[in-house]
Short mmCIF file of C-alpha atoms and ligand atoms in Angstrom, two decimals:
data_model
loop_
_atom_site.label_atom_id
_atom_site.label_comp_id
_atom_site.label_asym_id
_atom_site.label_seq_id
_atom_site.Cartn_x
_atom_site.Cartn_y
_atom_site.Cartn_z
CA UNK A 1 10.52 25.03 26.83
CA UNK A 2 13.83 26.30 26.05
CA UNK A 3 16.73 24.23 24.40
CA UNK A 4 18.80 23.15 27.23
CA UNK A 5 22.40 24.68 25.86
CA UNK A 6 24.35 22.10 23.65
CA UNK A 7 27.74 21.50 25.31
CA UNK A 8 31.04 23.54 23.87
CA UNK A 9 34.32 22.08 23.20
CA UNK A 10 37.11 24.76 22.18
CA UNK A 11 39.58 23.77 19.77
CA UNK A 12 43.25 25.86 20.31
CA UNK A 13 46.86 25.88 19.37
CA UNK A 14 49.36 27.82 18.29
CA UNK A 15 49.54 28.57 14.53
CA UNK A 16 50.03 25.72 12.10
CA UNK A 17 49.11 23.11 15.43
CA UNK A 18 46.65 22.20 13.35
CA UNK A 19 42.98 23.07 14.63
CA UNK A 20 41.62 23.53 11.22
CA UNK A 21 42.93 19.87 10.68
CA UNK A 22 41.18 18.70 13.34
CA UNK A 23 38.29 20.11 13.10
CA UNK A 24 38.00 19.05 9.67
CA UNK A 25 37.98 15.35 11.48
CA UNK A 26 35.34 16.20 13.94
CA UNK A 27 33.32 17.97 11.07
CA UNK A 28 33.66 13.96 9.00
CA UNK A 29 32.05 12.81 12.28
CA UNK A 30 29.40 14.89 11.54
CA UNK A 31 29.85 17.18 14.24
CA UNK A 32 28.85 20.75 13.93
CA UNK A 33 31.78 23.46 13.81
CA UNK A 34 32.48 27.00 14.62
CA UNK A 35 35.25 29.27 13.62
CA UNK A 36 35.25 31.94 15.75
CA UNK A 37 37.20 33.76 13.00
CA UNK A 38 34.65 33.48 10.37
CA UNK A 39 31.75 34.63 13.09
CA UNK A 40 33.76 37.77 13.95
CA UNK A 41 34.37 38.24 10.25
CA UNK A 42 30.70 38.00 9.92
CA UNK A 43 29.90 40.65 12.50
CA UNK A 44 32.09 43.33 11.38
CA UNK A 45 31.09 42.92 7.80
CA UNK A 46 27.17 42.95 8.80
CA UNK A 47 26.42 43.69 12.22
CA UNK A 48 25.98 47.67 12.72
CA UNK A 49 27.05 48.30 16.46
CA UNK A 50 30.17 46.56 16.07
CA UNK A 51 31.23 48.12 12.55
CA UNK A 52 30.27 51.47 14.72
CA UNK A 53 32.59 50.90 17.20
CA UNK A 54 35.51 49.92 14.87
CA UNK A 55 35.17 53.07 13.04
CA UNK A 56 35.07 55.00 16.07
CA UNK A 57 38.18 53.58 17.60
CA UNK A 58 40.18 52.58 14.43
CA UNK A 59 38.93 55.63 11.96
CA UNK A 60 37.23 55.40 8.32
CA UNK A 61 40.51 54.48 7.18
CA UNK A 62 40.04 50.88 8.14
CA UNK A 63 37.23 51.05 5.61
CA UNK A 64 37.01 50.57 2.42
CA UNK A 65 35.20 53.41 -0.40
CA UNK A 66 32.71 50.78 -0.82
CA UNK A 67 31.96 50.75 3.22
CA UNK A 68 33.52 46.98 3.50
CA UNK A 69 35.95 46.36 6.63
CA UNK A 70 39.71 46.12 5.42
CA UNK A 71 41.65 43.37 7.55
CA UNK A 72 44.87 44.29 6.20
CA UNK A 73 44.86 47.99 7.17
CA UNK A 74 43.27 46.73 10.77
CA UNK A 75 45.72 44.26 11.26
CA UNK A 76 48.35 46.67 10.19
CA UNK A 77 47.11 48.83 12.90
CA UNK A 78 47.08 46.13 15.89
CA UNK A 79 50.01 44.10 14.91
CA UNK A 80 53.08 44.97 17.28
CA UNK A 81 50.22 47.78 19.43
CA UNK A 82 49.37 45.58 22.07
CA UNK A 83 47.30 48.18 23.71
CA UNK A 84 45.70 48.64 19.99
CA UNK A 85 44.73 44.54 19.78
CA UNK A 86 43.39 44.99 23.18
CA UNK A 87 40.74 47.75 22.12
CA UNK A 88 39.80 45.47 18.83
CA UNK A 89 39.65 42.65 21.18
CA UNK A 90 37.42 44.06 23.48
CA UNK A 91 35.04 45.15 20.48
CA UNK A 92 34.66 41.27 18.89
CA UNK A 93 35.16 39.03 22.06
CA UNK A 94 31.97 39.58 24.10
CA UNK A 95 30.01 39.57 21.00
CA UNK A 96 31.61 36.34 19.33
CA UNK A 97 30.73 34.63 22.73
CA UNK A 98 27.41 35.61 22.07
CA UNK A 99 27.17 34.79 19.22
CA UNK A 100 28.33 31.35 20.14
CA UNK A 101 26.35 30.94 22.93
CA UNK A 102 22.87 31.82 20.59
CA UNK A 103 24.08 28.58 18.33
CA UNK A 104 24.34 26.42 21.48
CA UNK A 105 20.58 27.37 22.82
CA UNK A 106 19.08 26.73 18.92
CA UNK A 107 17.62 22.63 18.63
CA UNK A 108 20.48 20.20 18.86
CA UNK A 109 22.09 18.59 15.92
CA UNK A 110 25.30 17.50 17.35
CA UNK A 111 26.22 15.82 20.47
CA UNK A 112 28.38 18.73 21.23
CA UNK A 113 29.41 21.63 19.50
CA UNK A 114 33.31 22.14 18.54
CA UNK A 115 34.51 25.97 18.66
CA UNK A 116 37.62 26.76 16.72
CA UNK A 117 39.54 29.80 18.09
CA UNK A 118 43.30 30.52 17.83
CA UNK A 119 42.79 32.73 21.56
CA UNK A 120 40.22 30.91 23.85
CA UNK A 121 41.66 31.90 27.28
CA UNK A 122 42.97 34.94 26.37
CA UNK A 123 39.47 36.03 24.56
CA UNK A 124 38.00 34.56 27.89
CA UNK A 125 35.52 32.10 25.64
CA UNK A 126 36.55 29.57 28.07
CA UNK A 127 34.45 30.75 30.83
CA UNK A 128 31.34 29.38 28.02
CA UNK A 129 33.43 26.32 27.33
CA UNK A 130 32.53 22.69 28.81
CA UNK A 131 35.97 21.41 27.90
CA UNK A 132 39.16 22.65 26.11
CA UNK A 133 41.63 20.56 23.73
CA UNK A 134 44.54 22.16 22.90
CA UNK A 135 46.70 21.37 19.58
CA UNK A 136 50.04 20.73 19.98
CA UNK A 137 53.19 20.04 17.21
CA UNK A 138 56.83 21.81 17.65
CA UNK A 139 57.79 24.73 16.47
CA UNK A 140 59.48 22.89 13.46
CA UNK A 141 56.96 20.86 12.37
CA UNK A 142 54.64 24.24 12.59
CA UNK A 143 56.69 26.73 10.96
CA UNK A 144 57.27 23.90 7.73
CA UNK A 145 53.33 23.61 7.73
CA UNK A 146 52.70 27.19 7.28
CA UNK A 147 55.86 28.45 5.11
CA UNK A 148 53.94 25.94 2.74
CA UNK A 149 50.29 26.47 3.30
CA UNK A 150 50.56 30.50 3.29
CA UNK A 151 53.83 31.08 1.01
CA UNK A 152 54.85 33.18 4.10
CA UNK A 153 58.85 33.11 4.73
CA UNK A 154 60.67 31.35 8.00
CA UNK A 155 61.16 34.85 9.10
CA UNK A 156 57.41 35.80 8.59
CA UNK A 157 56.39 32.89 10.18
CA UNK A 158 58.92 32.87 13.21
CA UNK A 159 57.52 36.50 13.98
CA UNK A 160 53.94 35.32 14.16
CA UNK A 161 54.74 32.06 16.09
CA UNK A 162 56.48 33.88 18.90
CA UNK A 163 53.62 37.21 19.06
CA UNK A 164 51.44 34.38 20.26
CA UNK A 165 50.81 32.65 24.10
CA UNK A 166 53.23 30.08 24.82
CA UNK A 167 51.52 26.85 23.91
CA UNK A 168 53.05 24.99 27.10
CA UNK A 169 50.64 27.53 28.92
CA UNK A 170 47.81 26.71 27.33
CA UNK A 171 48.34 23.13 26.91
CA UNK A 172 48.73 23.26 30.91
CA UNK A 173 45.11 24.68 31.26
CA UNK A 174 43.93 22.08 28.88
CA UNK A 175 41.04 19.10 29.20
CA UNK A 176 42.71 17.36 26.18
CA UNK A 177 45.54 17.44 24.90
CA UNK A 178 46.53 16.16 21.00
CA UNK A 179 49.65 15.69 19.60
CA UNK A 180 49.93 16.76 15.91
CA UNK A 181 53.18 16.09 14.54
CA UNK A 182 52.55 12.67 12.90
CA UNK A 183 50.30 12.01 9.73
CA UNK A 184 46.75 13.42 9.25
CA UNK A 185 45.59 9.59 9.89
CA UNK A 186 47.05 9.71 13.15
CA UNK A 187 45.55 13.22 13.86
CA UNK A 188 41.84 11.56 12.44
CA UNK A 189 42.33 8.62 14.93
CA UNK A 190 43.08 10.67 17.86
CA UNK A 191 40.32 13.08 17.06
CA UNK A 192 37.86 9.62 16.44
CA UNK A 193 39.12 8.80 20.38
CA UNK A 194 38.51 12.36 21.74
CA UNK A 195 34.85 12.45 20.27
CA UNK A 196 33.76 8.91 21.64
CA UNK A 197 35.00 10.45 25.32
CA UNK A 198 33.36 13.59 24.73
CA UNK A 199 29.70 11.94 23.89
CA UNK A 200 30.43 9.78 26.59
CA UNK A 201 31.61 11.92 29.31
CA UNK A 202 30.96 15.65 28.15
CA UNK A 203 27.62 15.88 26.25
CA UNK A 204 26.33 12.95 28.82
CA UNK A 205 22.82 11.88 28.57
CA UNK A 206 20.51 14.81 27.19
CA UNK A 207 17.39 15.45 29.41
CA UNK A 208 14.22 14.58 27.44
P1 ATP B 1 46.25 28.78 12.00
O1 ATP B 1 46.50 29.09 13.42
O2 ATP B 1 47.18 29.49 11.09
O3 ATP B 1 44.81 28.90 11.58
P2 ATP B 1 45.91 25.92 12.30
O4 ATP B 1 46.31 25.61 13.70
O5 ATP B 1 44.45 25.93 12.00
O6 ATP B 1 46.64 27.21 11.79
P3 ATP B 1 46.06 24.06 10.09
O7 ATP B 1 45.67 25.07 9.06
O8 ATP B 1 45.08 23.04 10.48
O9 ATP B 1 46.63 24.80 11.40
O10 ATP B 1 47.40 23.32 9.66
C1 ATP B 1 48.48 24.04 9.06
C2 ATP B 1 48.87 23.35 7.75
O11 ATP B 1 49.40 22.06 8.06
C3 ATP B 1 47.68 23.11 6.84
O12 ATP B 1 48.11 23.23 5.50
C4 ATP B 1 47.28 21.65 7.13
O13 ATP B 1 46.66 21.02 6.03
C5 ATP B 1 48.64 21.03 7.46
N1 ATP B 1 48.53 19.95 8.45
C6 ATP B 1 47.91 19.99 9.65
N2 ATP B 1 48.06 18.82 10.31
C7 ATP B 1 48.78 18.03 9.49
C8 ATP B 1 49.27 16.68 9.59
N3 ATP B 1 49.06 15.93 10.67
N4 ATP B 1 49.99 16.19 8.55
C9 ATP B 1 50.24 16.95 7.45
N5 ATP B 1 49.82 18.22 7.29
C10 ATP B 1 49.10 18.75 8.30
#
């Protein structure tokens, strides 16, 4: 018989929110973790098809000599082109999805499985998502976090903060909602909260 799918709980937010921090606290419940960055990172370094289709839209140029994808020249490309992010998009989306969806169907080892992705409704991963929680902190508190996580300028970081969705939207689509600009004990406890009502009321009794 086939694995009845494991339930999937996005984890969003605007940059610096904070979903890395949080799903570091779902990962010490022992809950298992995607990052739908590193599984489209994965595909276009190994997966034929989809380093085919880059090439053809983007050019060898977004390749290294060695044959290995270059981020920076594709994110050159795609950064400020929103008809150029669209194309990439529609390259990695479908396939991340199904990516994510193969994990879900393989045995169970968590309750429910948490999906990190900075674009879940845009990427329309959502559709494959049994509830959303989106990270929230102001623009402050997010801007201080990343000047000093990525060494990036107020400037830099302004620009990237405001090329993104409005987080009020997606926080207004969202299942859960988590307030993140407090300590990382207060983001632990919420996130301790949020998984007891998710094994209670998302990933439900499992079918034997
Ligand atoms: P990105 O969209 O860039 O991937 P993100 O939403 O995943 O960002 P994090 O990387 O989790 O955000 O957080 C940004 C920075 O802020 C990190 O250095 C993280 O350790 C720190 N941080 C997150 N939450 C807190 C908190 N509650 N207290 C203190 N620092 C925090």
């Amino acid at each position: 018989m086939p694995n009845e799918p494991v339930p999937l709980v996005g984890v969003t937010g605007g940059i610096g929110s904070g979903k890395t921090a949080a799903c570091r606290c779902f990962g010490e419940l022992g809950r298992t973790i995607l990052f739908a960055d590193d599984i489209a990172r994965d595909l276009a370094d190994r997966d034929p098809k989809v380093r085919e289709e880059i090439r053809r839209e983007f050019g060898p140029q977004v390749f290294t000599p060695e044959g290995n994808l270059s981020r920076d020249a594709l994110a050159r490309i795609v950064f400020g082109s929103a008809g150029r992010l669209r194309a990439l998009n529609a390259i990695m989306h479908p396939r991340v999805i199904a990516a994510v969806e193969k994990v879900r169907r393989s045995p169970p080892s968590s309750p429910y499985i948490i999906v990190e992705a900075a674009l879940v409704y845009e990427s329309g991963l959502d559709a494959a998502l049994n509830a959303v929680i989106v990270l929230r902190a102001s623009e402050e508190t997010r801007i201080r976090r990343v000047m000093q996580r990525d060494g990036m300028d107020r400037q830099q970081v302004i620009a990237r903060v405001h090329a993104q969705m409005n987080p009020d939207r997606a926080a207004r689509r969202a299942d859960f909602v988590v307030h993140n600009d407090g300590s990382v004990e207060e983001l632990r406890e919420r996130v301790m909260f949020l998984d007891r009502l998710l094994v209670l009321h998302v990933a439900g009794p499992r079918k034997s």
